[in-house]
Amino acid sequence: MKVWQKIFSIFVGICMLAVQLPVAAGEGGEPDISAQAAIIIEATTGRVIWEKNADDRLYPASMTKMMTGILALEQMNLRSDITMSSAAAHTESSPLGVLPGERIRTDELLQGMLLESDNGAAVALAEAMAGNVQAFAGIMNGKAAELGMKDTHFVNPNGLTAEGHYSTARDMAKLARYAMQNKEFREIVAQPQRVIRWEAPKNKVFHAHNTNKLLGKYEGMTGIKTGWTQAAGGCLAAGAKRNGVELIVVLMKAPTLDDRFKDAAKLLDYGFEHVKMTKALSRERVSRKVWVTNGQQASANLYPAQDINFPLINGEDKSHYTLTYNVPKVVDAPLKAGTPVGQIVVRYNGQDVEHVDMLAENVNSGFSVGSFLVKIFSWVLKLV
């Protein structure tokens, strides 16, 4: 065999070996994590920055309580009392220690559930909302469908291991992103600790500590929820915000309790290294005019509820983003200042990624010639 043929054969062999051997995790700047599944998303748009087995169906453990918590915030009177049932009180892993017949306010129970990951608290909230756990699971699954969680099915409100109770890192990230858009939820999960107080007996309290060990230790940490069972392994949904960039990471089936926090820190570091924000629209510089009927003026200005920034991943160009103003041509008075009237739709490569409300200035009801003419023209155009 000629020399050049030998060299070529060696080169081909090396190439084949390179194809056959998997690239070790961590090479090429990829995050080196122990969790079986994980995902990093940008919080304002939900765009995926990095993922690993993000569609594997796994046990979500107590990350389930994000769903129970957001439903409680949306559906319950937080100042109402809950009397602890025997079933709720005797649920395993309930560190608050609420006994059967004791009364505790809904917001206190909710805080204890999200901070201490109390399983009995989740059952009590479920019973208060739906009568029983099974009925509440139906509400959870309806909300999951609404959020586009296509690979999720809940059978209980706390995440204790059960057949048919599963989710994915991608779906849990959708849930975490949605929950963190709720101001009250966001405030609860950001607390390192809180004193939980009973209504009866009046003197009973519990000093709850957030199970998220990254709070106060990872720069910019905003929350959100831990999870652990023997079957699920270490689970964690965690959020952080730095320099205008907000990220959410979800990881599932880490080998140990501590591994989930180490993995989350690596994932957040990776995300912050690969995402930059660029300003697209300043709310002070943008307005849209709409015509007004039945008002003391013929037109009103609409303003964006907030600045709009585009997350750019891995140095991409912002030309992939577009803004569309989805606002009516005519509105009826009265309008209170700050009333949402239409939206700005943010799209990335043609896909909706964010909706920002357009807010009205104050418009009083009454009569003006201009407003009357608007009403006439609007009526005529509808007939055409």
mmCIF file of C-alpha atoms in Angstrom:
data_model
loop_
_atom_site.group_PDB
_atom_site.id
_atom_site.type_symbol
_atom_site.label_atom_id
_atom_site.label_comp_id
_atom_site.label_asym_id
_atom_site.label_seq_id
_atom_site.Cartn_x
_atom_site.Cartn_y
_atom_site.Cartn_z
ATOM 1 C CA MET A 1 0.000 0.000 0.000
ATOM 2 C CA LYS A 2 1.322 3.410 -0.946
ATOM 3 C CA VAL A 3 2.142 5.947 1.764
ATOM 4 C CA TRP A 4 -0.686 8.317 0.790
ATOM 5 C CA GLN A 5 -3.187 5.417 0.913
ATOM 6 C CA LYS A 6 -2.044 4.509 4.450
ATOM 7 C CA ILE A 7 -2.451 8.127 5.551
ATOM 8 C CA PHE A 8 -5.922 8.245 4.003
ATOM 9 C CA SER A 9 -6.928 4.988 5.771
ATOM 10 C CA ILE A 10 -5.742 6.318 9.134
ATOM 11 C CA PHE A 11 -7.655 9.577 8.551
ATOM 12 C CA VAL A 12 -10.878 7.693 7.702
ATOM 13 C CA GLY A 13 -10.482 5.531 10.811
ATOM 14 C CA ILE A 14 -10.099 8.556 13.045
ATOM 15 C CA CYS A 15 -13.201 10.167 11.517
ATOM 16 C CA MET A 16 -15.245 6.988 12.056
ATOM 17 C CA LEU A 17 -14.118 6.799 15.683
ATOM 18 C CA ALA A 18 -15.101 10.419 16.215
ATOM 19 C CA VAL A 19 -18.569 9.738 14.825
ATOM 20 C CA GLN A 20 -19.077 6.636 16.980
ATOM 21 C CA LEU A 21 -17.960 8.156 20.283
ATOM 22 C CA PRO A 22 -20.492 10.448 22.018
ATOM 23 C CA VAL A 23 -19.317 13.937 22.836
ATOM 24 C CA ALA A 24 -18.777 14.219 26.570
ATOM 25 C CA ALA A 25 -21.182 16.553 28.353
ATOM 26 C CA GLY A 26 -19.508 19.853 28.981
ATOM 27 C CA GLU A 27 -17.471 19.921 25.779
ATOM 28 C CA GLY A 28 -17.945 22.868 23.448
ATOM 29 C CA GLY A 29 -19.211 25.042 26.290
ATOM 30 C CA GLU A 30 -22.306 22.909 26.921
ATOM 31 C CA PRO A 31 -23.484 22.738 30.549
ATOM 32 C CA ASP A 32 -22.279 19.572 32.293
ATOM 33 C CA ILE A 33 -25.182 18.439 34.476
ATOM 34 C CA SER A 34 -26.197 15.247 36.249
ATOM 35 C CA ALA A 35 -29.984 15.598 35.783
ATOM 36 C CA GLN A 36 -31.662 13.304 33.246
ATOM 37 C CA ALA A 37 -33.707 16.130 31.727
ATOM 38 C CA ALA A 38 -33.384 19.908 31.729
ATOM 39 C CA ILE A 39 -34.273 23.082 29.882
ATOM 40 C CA ILE A 40 -33.350 26.770 29.962
ATOM 41 C CA ILE A 41 -35.843 29.360 28.710
ATOM 42 C CA GLU A 42 -35.898 33.144 28.473
ATOM 43 C CA ALA A 43 -38.737 34.199 30.753
ATOM 44 C CA THR A 44 -40.378 37.046 28.804
ATOM 45 C CA THR A 45 -40.759 35.141 25.526
ATOM 46 C CA GLY A 46 -40.439 31.513 26.577
ATOM 47 C CA ARG A 47 -37.796 30.917 23.933
ATOM 48 C CA VAL A 48 -35.613 27.875 24.556
ATOM 49 C CA ILE A 49 -31.906 28.545 25.061
ATOM 50 C CA TRP A 50 -30.747 24.989 25.737
ATOM 51 C CA GLU A 51 -32.346 21.642 26.461
ATOM 52 C CA LYS A 52 -31.567 18.053 27.356
ATOM 53 C CA ASN A 53 -34.230 15.345 27.058
ATOM 54 C CA ALA A 54 -36.772 18.095 27.648
ATOM 55 C CA ASP A 55 -39.699 15.967 26.426
ATOM 56 C CA ASP A 56 -38.995 12.888 28.563
ATOM 57 C CA ARG A 57 -42.028 12.087 30.717
ATOM 58 C CA LEU A 58 -40.859 11.935 34.326
ATOM 59 C CA TYR A 59 -42.252 12.383 37.817
ATOM 60 C CA PRO A 60 -42.310 16.134 38.596
ATOM 61 C CA ALA A 61 -42.453 15.652 42.395
ATOM 62 C CA SER A 62 -43.281 18.854 44.298
ATOM 63 C CA MET A 63 -42.843 21.089 41.267
ATOM 64 C CA THR A 64 -46.498 20.031 40.906
ATOM 65 C CA LYS A 65 -47.289 22.548 43.649
ATOM 66 C CA MET A 66 -46.620 25.388 41.206
ATOM 67 C CA MET A 67 -49.912 24.427 39.556
ATOM 68 C CA THR A 68 -51.766 24.104 42.861
ATOM 69 C CA GLY A 69 -50.369 27.459 43.965
ATOM 70 C CA ILE A 70 -51.263 29.439 40.868
ATOM 71 C CA LEU A 71 -54.777 27.959 40.796
ATOM 72 C CA ALA A 72 -55.270 28.935 44.431
ATOM 73 C CA LEU A 73 -54.181 32.494 43.659
ATOM 74 C CA GLU A 74 -56.527 32.693 40.686
ATOM 75 C CA GLN A 75 -59.574 31.006 42.180
ATOM 76 C CA MET A 76 -59.621 31.438 45.960
ATOM 77 C CA ASN A 77 -60.364 34.137 48.496
ATOM 78 C CA LEU A 78 -56.978 34.209 50.177
ATOM 79 C CA ARG A 79 -58.392 35.675 53.388
ATOM 80 C CA SER A 80 -60.868 32.834 53.896
ATOM 81 C CA ASP A 81 -60.245 30.146 56.515
ATOM 82 C CA ILE A 82 -59.640 26.469 55.765
ATOM 83 C CA THR A 83 -60.457 23.791 58.334
ATOM 84 C CA MET A 84 -57.936 20.990 58.013
ATOM 85 C CA SER A 85 -59.477 17.638 57.095
ATOM 86 C CA SER A 86 -58.163 14.391 58.489
ATOM 87 C CA ALA A 87 -57.046 13.289 55.007
ATOM 88 C CA ALA A 88 -55.050 16.489 54.471
ATOM 89 C CA ALA A 89 -53.561 16.493 57.960
ATOM 90 C CA HIS A 90 -52.342 12.906 57.671
ATOM 91 C CA THR A 91 -50.732 13.275 54.245
ATOM 92 C CA GLU A 92 -47.080 12.190 54.360
ATOM 93 C CA SER A 93 -44.330 14.836 54.420
ATOM 94 C CA SER A 94 -46.383 17.668 55.898
ATOM 95 C CA PRO A 95 -43.890 19.640 58.008
ATOM 96 C CA LEU A 96 -46.308 22.430 58.975
ATOM 97 C CA GLY A 97 -48.099 19.997 61.248
ATOM 98 C CA VAL A 98 -51.633 21.335 60.803
ATOM 99 C CA LEU A 99 -53.888 18.989 62.774
ATOM 100 C CA PRO A 100 -57.406 17.837 61.876
ATOM 101 C CA GLY A 101 -59.979 20.481 62.786
ATOM 102 C CA GLU A 102 -57.449 23.310 63.076
ATOM 103 C CA ARG A 103 -58.202 26.449 61.097
ATOM 104 C CA ILE A 104 -55.674 28.343 59.029
ATOM 105 C CA ARG A 105 -56.161 31.116 56.520
ATOM 106 C CA THR A 106 -55.816 30.258 52.834
ATOM 107 C CA ASP A 107 -52.896 32.614 52.196
ATOM 108 C CA GLU A 108 -50.975 31.202 55.185
ATOM 109 C CA LEU A 109 -51.511 27.643 53.977
ATOM 110 C CA LEU A 110 -50.461 28.627 50.463
ATOM 111 C CA GLN A 111 -47.252 30.204 51.767
ATOM 112 C CA GLY A 112 -46.458 27.094 53.774
ATOM 113 C CA MET A 113 -47.085 24.850 50.795
ATOM 114 C CA LEU A 114 -44.792 26.756 48.450
ATOM 115 C CA LEU A 115 -41.999 27.445 50.944
ATOM 116 C CA GLU A 116 -41.878 24.235 53.000
ATOM 117 C CA SER A 117 -43.362 22.046 50.232
ATOM 118 C CA ASP A 118 -46.043 20.810 52.634
ATOM 119 C CA ASN A 119 -48.037 18.013 50.979
ATOM 120 C CA GLY A 120 -51.007 18.200 53.346
ATOM 121 C CA ALA A 121 -51.392 21.899 52.618
ATOM 122 C CA ALA A 122 -51.711 21.065 48.921
ATOM 123 C CA VAL A 123 -54.459 18.539 49.680
ATOM 124 C CA ALA A 124 -56.311 21.046 51.876
ATOM 125 C CA LEU A 125 -56.195 23.698 49.145
ATOM 126 C CA ALA A 126 -57.375 21.154 46.568
ATOM 127 C CA GLU A 127 -60.302 20.125 48.782
ATOM 128 C CA ALA A 128 -61.242 23.756 49.351
ATOM 129 C CA MET A 129 -61.248 24.485 45.616
ATOM 130 C CA ALA A 130 -62.852 21.331 44.239
ATOM 131 C CA GLY A 131 -64.223 19.229 47.095
ATOM 132 C CA ASN A 132 -61.730 16.391 46.651
ATOM 133 C CA VAL A 133 -58.354 15.602 45.151
ATOM 134 C CA GLN A 134 -59.712 13.765 42.113
ATOM 135 C CA ALA A 135 -61.934 16.664 41.078
ATOM 136 C CA PHE A 136 -59.079 19.110 41.602
ATOM 137 C CA ALA A 137 -56.810 17.011 39.391
ATOM 138 C CA GLY A 138 -59.323 17.582 36.603
ATOM 139 C CA ILE A 139 -58.987 21.347 37.118
ATOM 140 C CA MET A 140 -55.197 21.025 37.069
ATOM 141 C CA ASN A 141 -55.268 19.113 33.799
ATOM 142 C CA GLY A 142 -57.610 21.662 32.253
ATOM 143 C CA LYS A 143 -55.194 24.441 33.152
ATOM 144 C CA ALA A 144 -52.278 22.405 31.836
ATOM 145 C CA ALA A 145 -54.042 22.059 28.475
ATOM 146 C CA GLU A 146 -54.705 25.803 28.449
ATOM 147 C CA LEU A 147 -50.966 26.448 28.962
ATOM 148 C CA GLY A 148 -49.966 24.076 26.160
ATOM 149 C CA MET A 149 -48.516 21.448 28.515
ATOM 150 C CA LYS A 150 -48.989 18.590 26.045
ATOM 151 C CA ASP A 151 -47.024 15.919 27.920
ATOM 152 C CA THR A 152 -48.395 16.445 31.420
ATOM 153 C CA HIS A 153 -51.027 14.657 33.461
ATOM 154 C CA PHE A 154 -51.782 15.313 37.124
ATOM 155 C CA VAL A 155 -53.549 12.987 39.570
ATOM 156 C CA ASN A 156 -52.778 14.826 42.820
ATOM 157 C CA PRO A 157 -52.015 18.395 43.968
ATOM 158 C CA ASN A 158 -48.642 17.766 45.615
ATOM 159 C CA GLY A 159 -46.528 15.565 43.353
ATOM 160 C CA LEU A 160 -46.349 12.466 45.528
ATOM 161 C CA THR A 161 -45.449 9.569 43.251
ATOM 162 C CA ALA A 162 -48.510 8.063 41.591
ATOM 163 C CA GLU A 163 -49.265 6.167 38.408
ATOM 164 C CA GLY A 164 -50.364 8.543 35.666
ATOM 165 C CA HIS A 165 -48.813 11.608 37.327
ATOM 166 C CA TYR A 166 -46.093 12.879 35.008
ATOM 167 C CA SER A 167 -44.678 15.873 33.184
ATOM 168 C CA THR A 168 -41.633 17.034 31.254
ATOM 169 C CA ALA A 169 -38.985 19.688 31.726
ATOM 170 C CA ARG A 170 -40.471 21.644 28.820
ATOM 171 C CA ASP A 171 -43.981 21.583 30.273
ATOM 172 C CA MET A 172 -42.794 22.488 33.771
ATOM 173 C CA ALA A 173 -40.959 25.465 32.273
ATOM 174 C CA LYS A 174 -44.208 26.621 30.665
ATOM 175 C CA LEU A 175 -45.941 26.354 34.024
ATOM 176 C CA ALA A 176 -43.127 28.119 35.877
ATOM 177 C CA ARG A 177 -43.089 30.956 33.356
ATOM 178 C CA TYR A 178 -46.850 31.415 33.661
ATOM 179 C CA ALA A 179 -46.815 31.308 37.466
ATOM 180 C CA MET A 180 -43.978 33.827 37.702
ATOM 181 C CA GLN A 181 -46.051 36.342 35.758
ATOM 182 C CA ASN A 182 -48.373 36.474 38.766
ATOM 183 C CA LYS A 183 -47.118 39.148 41.188
ATOM 184 C CA GLU A 184 -48.328 37.397 44.344
ATOM 185 C CA PHE A 185 -46.877 34.034 43.333
ATOM 186 C CA ARG A 186 -43.587 35.710 42.515
ATOM 187 C CA GLU A 187 -43.445 37.414 45.913
ATOM 188 C CA ILE A 188 -44.179 34.189 47.799
ATOM 189 C CA VAL A 189 -41.494 32.053 46.168
ATOM 190 C CA ALA A 190 -38.860 34.781 46.548
ATOM 191 C CA GLN A 191 -39.104 34.673 50.366
ATOM 192 C CA PRO A 192 -36.257 32.901 52.190
ATOM 193 C CA GLN A 193 -38.507 32.378 55.216
ATOM 194 C CA ARG A 194 -41.816 33.344 56.787
ATOM 195 C CA VAL A 195 -43.801 32.810 59.969
ATOM 196 C CA ILE A 196 -47.019 30.865 59.263
ATOM 197 C CA ARG A 197 -49.855 31.693 61.681
ATOM 198 C CA TRP A 198 -53.007 29.752 62.578
ATOM 199 C CA GLU A 199 -56.522 31.132 63.079
ATOM 200 C CA ALA A 200 -57.330 28.420 65.616
ATOM 201 C CA PRO A 201 -55.531 27.722 67.843
ATOM 202 C CA LYS A 202 -54.546 31.407 67.816
ATOM 203 C CA ASN A 203 -51.141 30.996 69.418
ATOM 204 C CA LYS A 204 -49.864 28.347 66.997
ATOM 205 C CA VAL A 205 -47.137 29.398 64.530
ATOM 206 C CA PHE A 206 -44.568 27.718 62.295
ATOM 207 C CA HIS A 207 -41.282 29.200 61.081
ATOM 208 C CA ALA A 208 -41.199 28.160 57.417
ATOM 209 C CA HIS A 209 -37.987 28.161 55.406
ATOM 210 C CA ASN A 210 -37.828 28.080 51.620
ATOM 211 C CA THR A 211 -36.499 24.751 50.369
ATOM 212 C CA ASN A 212 -34.757 26.517 47.460
ATOM 213 C CA LYS A 213 -31.150 26.738 48.674
ATOM 214 C CA LEU A 214 -30.155 29.029 45.806
ATOM 215 C CA LEU A 215 -32.094 31.953 47.314
ATOM 216 C CA GLY A 216 -29.605 34.428 48.690
ATOM 217 C CA LYS A 217 -26.686 32.423 47.292
ATOM 218 C CA TYR A 218 -27.082 32.698 43.525
ATOM 219 C CA GLU A 219 -26.986 36.268 42.232
ATOM 220 C CA GLY A 220 -30.377 37.426 40.972
ATOM 221 C CA MET A 221 -32.328 34.363 42.172
ATOM 222 C CA THR A 222 -36.102 34.958 42.026
ATOM 223 C CA GLY A 223 -37.530 31.545 43.116
ATOM 224 C CA ILE A 224 -39.264 29.154 42.388
ATOM 225 C CA LYS A 225 -39.984 25.457 43.427
ATOM 226 C CA THR A 226 -38.089 22.365 44.497
ATOM 227 C CA GLY A 227 -39.104 18.731 44.237
ATOM 228 C CA TRP A 228 -37.852 15.391 45.514
ATOM 229 C CA THR A 229 -39.056 11.831 45.836
ATOM 230 C CA GLN A 230 -37.122 8.595 45.536
ATOM 231 C CA ALA A 231 -38.821 7.883 42.212
ATOM 232 C CA ALA A 232 -38.502 11.429 40.817
ATOM 233 C CA GLY A 233 -35.010 12.156 42.085
ATOM 234 C CA GLY A 234 -33.999 15.782 42.446
ATOM 235 C CA CYS A 235 -36.277 18.252 40.645
ATOM 236 C CA LEU A 236 -36.065 22.020 40.538
ATOM 237 C CA ALA A 237 -37.604 24.956 38.743
ATOM 238 C CA ALA A 238 -35.454 28.021 39.366
ATOM 239 C CA GLY A 239 -35.530 31.575 38.070
ATOM 240 C CA ALA A 240 -32.984 34.378 38.111
ATOM 241 C CA LYS A 241 -32.676 37.875 36.675
ATOM 242 C CA ARG A 242 -29.516 39.812 35.791
ATOM 243 C CA ASN A 243 -28.979 42.942 33.690
ATOM 244 C CA GLY A 244 -32.504 42.826 32.301
ATOM 245 C CA VAL A 245 -32.282 39.149 31.330
ATOM 246 C CA GLU A 246 -34.639 36.805 33.171
ATOM 247 C CA LEU A 247 -34.192 33.057 32.876
ATOM 248 C CA ILE A 248 -36.068 30.002 34.080
ATOM 249 C CA VAL A 249 -34.439 26.589 34.289
ATOM 250 C CA VAL A 250 -36.133 23.283 35.026
ATOM 251 C CA LEU A 251 -34.316 20.054 35.732
ATOM 252 C CA MET A 252 -35.668 16.611 36.547
ATOM 253 C CA LYS A 253 -34.240 13.398 37.994
ATOM 254 C CA ALA A 254 -30.963 14.664 39.410
ATOM 255 C CA PRO A 255 -29.191 11.964 41.468
ATOM 256 C CA THR A 256 -29.163 13.831 44.800
ATOM 257 C CA LEU A 257 -30.795 16.736 46.609
ATOM 258 C CA ASP A 258 -27.687 18.890 46.232
ATOM 259 C CA ASP A 259 -27.076 17.961 42.592
ATOM 260 C CA ARG A 260 -30.252 19.785 41.533
ATOM 261 C CA PHE A 261 -28.915 23.081 42.931
ATOM 262 C CA LYS A 262 -25.461 22.596 41.406
ATOM 263 C CA ASP A 263 -27.045 21.755 38.050
ATOM 264 C CA ALA A 264 -29.370 24.773 38.198
ATOM 265 C CA ALA A 265 -26.472 27.143 38.875
ATOM 266 C CA LYS A 266 -24.596 25.731 35.869
ATOM 267 C CA LEU A 267 -27.653 26.080 33.656
ATOM 268 C CA LEU A 268 -28.294 29.662 34.729
ATOM 269 C CA ASP A 269 -24.639 30.569 34.200
ATOM 270 C CA TYR A 270 -24.835 29.110 30.710
ATOM 271 C CA GLY A 271 -28.034 30.993 29.954
ATOM 272 C CA PHE A 272 -26.701 34.353 31.087
ATOM 273 C CA GLU A 273 -23.604 33.836 28.961
ATOM 274 C CA HIS A 274 -25.701 33.185 25.849
ATOM 275 C CA VAL A 275 -28.518 35.734 26.094
ATOM 276 C CA LYS A 276 -28.379 39.506 25.693
ATOM 277 C CA MET A 277 -31.274 41.946 25.683
ATOM 278 C CA THR A 278 -31.694 44.720 23.141
ATOM 279 C CA LYS A 279 -34.262 47.508 23.483
ATOM 280 C CA ALA A 280 -36.990 47.406 20.872
ATOM 281 C CA LEU A 281 -39.552 49.885 22.144
ATOM 282 C CA SER A 282 -39.685 52.463 24.928
ATOM 283 C CA ARG A 283 -43.172 52.977 26.333
ATOM 284 C CA GLU A 284 -42.581 56.723 26.768
ATOM 285 C CA ARG A 285 -41.936 57.186 23.052
ATOM 286 C CA VAL A 286 -44.770 55.147 21.565
ATOM 287 C CA SER A 287 -48.483 55.816 21.329
ATOM 288 C CA ARG A 288 -51.355 54.837 19.083
ATOM 289 C CA LYS A 289 -54.506 56.860 18.500
ATOM 290 C CA VAL A 290 -58.025 55.381 18.565
ATOM 291 C CA TRP A 291 -61.326 57.076 17.794
ATOM 292 C CA VAL A 292 -63.859 57.514 20.616
ATOM 293 C CA THR A 293 -67.653 57.385 20.614
ATOM 294 C CA ASN A 294 -69.909 58.672 23.405
ATOM 295 C CA GLY A 295 -67.067 60.672 24.878
ATOM 296 C CA GLN A 296 -66.071 64.234 25.680
ATOM 297 C CA GLN A 297 -63.293 63.841 23.111
ATOM 298 C CA ALA A 298 -63.130 62.259 19.678
ATOM 299 C CA SER A 299 -59.873 60.382 20.087
ATOM 300 C CA ALA A 300 -57.619 58.904 22.748
ATOM 301 C CA ASN A 301 -54.034 57.753 22.973
ATOM 302 C CA LEU A 302 -52.936 54.235 23.862
ATOM 303 C CA TYR A 303 -49.558 53.489 25.435
ATOM 304 C CA PRO A 304 -47.635 50.228 25.908
ATOM 305 C CA ALA A 305 -47.840 48.850 29.434
ATOM 306 C CA GLN A 306 -44.069 48.371 29.487
ATOM 307 C CA ASP A 307 -40.889 48.675 27.493
ATOM 308 C CA ILE A 308 -40.316 45.845 25.042
ATOM 309 C CA ASN A 309 -36.902 44.230 24.832
ATOM 310 C CA PHE A 310 -35.792 41.452 22.525
ATOM 311 C CA PRO A 311 -33.685 38.582 23.910
ATOM 312 C CA LEU A 312 -30.924 37.708 21.473
ATOM 313 C CA ILE A 313 -29.591 34.176 21.834
ATOM 314 C CA ASN A 314 -26.078 33.245 20.729
ATOM 315 C CA GLY A 315 -25.520 36.593 19.017
ATOM 316 C CA GLU A 316 -28.514 36.387 16.690
ATOM 317 C CA ASP A 317 -29.852 39.457 14.891
ATOM 318 C CA LYS A 318 -32.967 41.240 16.112
ATOM 319 C CA SER A 319 -34.390 41.269 12.569
ATOM 320 C CA HIS A 320 -36.016 37.925 13.448
ATOM 321 C CA TYR A 321 -38.463 39.870 15.644
ATOM 322 C CA THR A 322 -41.494 41.839 14.522
ATOM 323 C CA LEU A 323 -44.054 43.976 16.353
ATOM 324 C CA THR A 324 -47.730 44.083 15.373
ATOM 325 C CA TYR A 325 -50.217 46.518 16.905
ATOM 326 C CA ASN A 326 -53.491 44.728 17.509
ATOM 327 C CA VAL A 327 -55.742 47.599 18.612
ATOM 328 C CA PRO A 328 -59.308 48.585 17.697
ATOM 329 C CA LYS A 329 -60.011 51.567 15.457
ATOM 330 C CA VAL A 330 -62.922 52.790 17.618
ATOM 331 C CA VAL A 331 -63.628 52.503 21.367
ATOM 332 C CA ASP A 332 -66.574 53.571 23.537
ATOM 333 C CA ALA A 333 -66.256 55.990 26.434
ATOM 334 C CA PRO A 334 -65.825 55.993 29.352
ATOM 335 C CA LEU A 335 -62.287 54.656 29.635
ATOM 336 C CA LYS A 336 -60.384 54.671 32.898
ATOM 337 C CA ALA A 337 -56.668 55.440 32.622
ATOM 338 C CA GLY A 338 -54.729 52.187 32.456
ATOM 339 C CA THR A 339 -57.535 50.140 30.924
ATOM 340 C CA PRO A 340 -56.118 47.531 28.483
ATOM 341 C CA VAL A 341 -57.286 48.272 24.935
ATOM 342 C CA GLY A 342 -55.604 45.900 22.493
ATOM 343 C CA GLN A 343 -52.070 44.566 22.506
ATOM 344 C CA ILE A 344 -48.688 44.682 20.868
ATOM 345 C CA VAL A 345 -47.880 41.209 19.578
ATOM 346 C CA VAL A 346 -44.196 40.287 19.566
ATOM 347 C CA ARG A 347 -43.282 37.590 17.061
ATOM 348 C CA TYR A 348 -40.057 35.688 16.508
ATOM 349 C CA ASN A 349 -39.766 34.164 13.035
ATOM 350 C CA GLY A 350 -43.516 34.611 12.701
ATOM 351 C CA GLN A 351 -44.374 32.846 15.988
ATOM 352 C CA ASP A 352 -46.074 34.741 18.830
ATOM 353 C CA VAL A 353 -43.714 34.958 21.801
ATOM 354 C CA GLU A 354 -45.087 37.849 23.871
ATOM 355 C CA HIS A 355 -48.165 40.046 24.212
ATOM 356 C CA VAL A 356 -47.932 43.516 25.758
ATOM 357 C CA ASP A 357 -51.112 45.389 26.664
ATOM 358 C CA MET A 358 -51.824 48.804 25.185
ATOM 359 C CA LEU A 359 -53.296 50.995 27.939
ATOM 360 C CA ALA A 360 -55.770 53.853 27.481
ATOM 361 C CA GLU A 361 -55.567 57.370 28.818
ATOM 362 C CA ASN A 362 -58.566 58.603 30.821
ATOM 363 C CA VAL A 363 -61.619 59.384 28.659
ATOM 364 C CA ASN A 364 -64.834 60.670 30.231
ATOM 365 C CA SER A 365 -68.235 59.814 28.822
ATOM 366 C CA GLY A 366 -70.334 62.664 27.485
ATOM 367 C CA PHE A 367 -70.901 64.530 24.246
ATOM 368 C CA SER A 368 -68.640 66.220 21.760
ATOM 369 C CA VAL A 369 -69.214 66.996 18.105
ATOM 370 C CA GLY A 370 -66.160 65.000 17.112
ATOM 371 C CA SER A 371 -67.206 61.974 19.141
ATOM 372 C CA PHE A 372 -70.710 62.172 17.686
ATOM 373 C CA LEU A 373 -69.290 62.232 14.137
ATOM 374 C CA VAL A 374 -67.109 59.245 14.951
ATOM 375 C CA LYS A 375 -70.235 57.386 16.043
ATOM 376 C CA ILE A 376 -72.052 58.296 12.817
ATOM 377 C CA PHE A 377 -69.153 57.277 10.572
ATOM 378 C CA SER A 378 -68.649 54.064 12.565
ATOM 379 C CA TRP A 379 -72.340 53.240 12.172
ATOM 380 C CA VAL A 380 -72.269 53.961 8.425
ATOM 381 C CA LEU A 381 -69.138 51.876 7.846
ATOM 382 C CA LYS A 382 -70.703 48.900 9.619
ATOM 383 C CA LEU A 383 -73.608 49.102 7.200
ATOM 384 C CA VAL A 384 -71.377 49.107 4.148
#
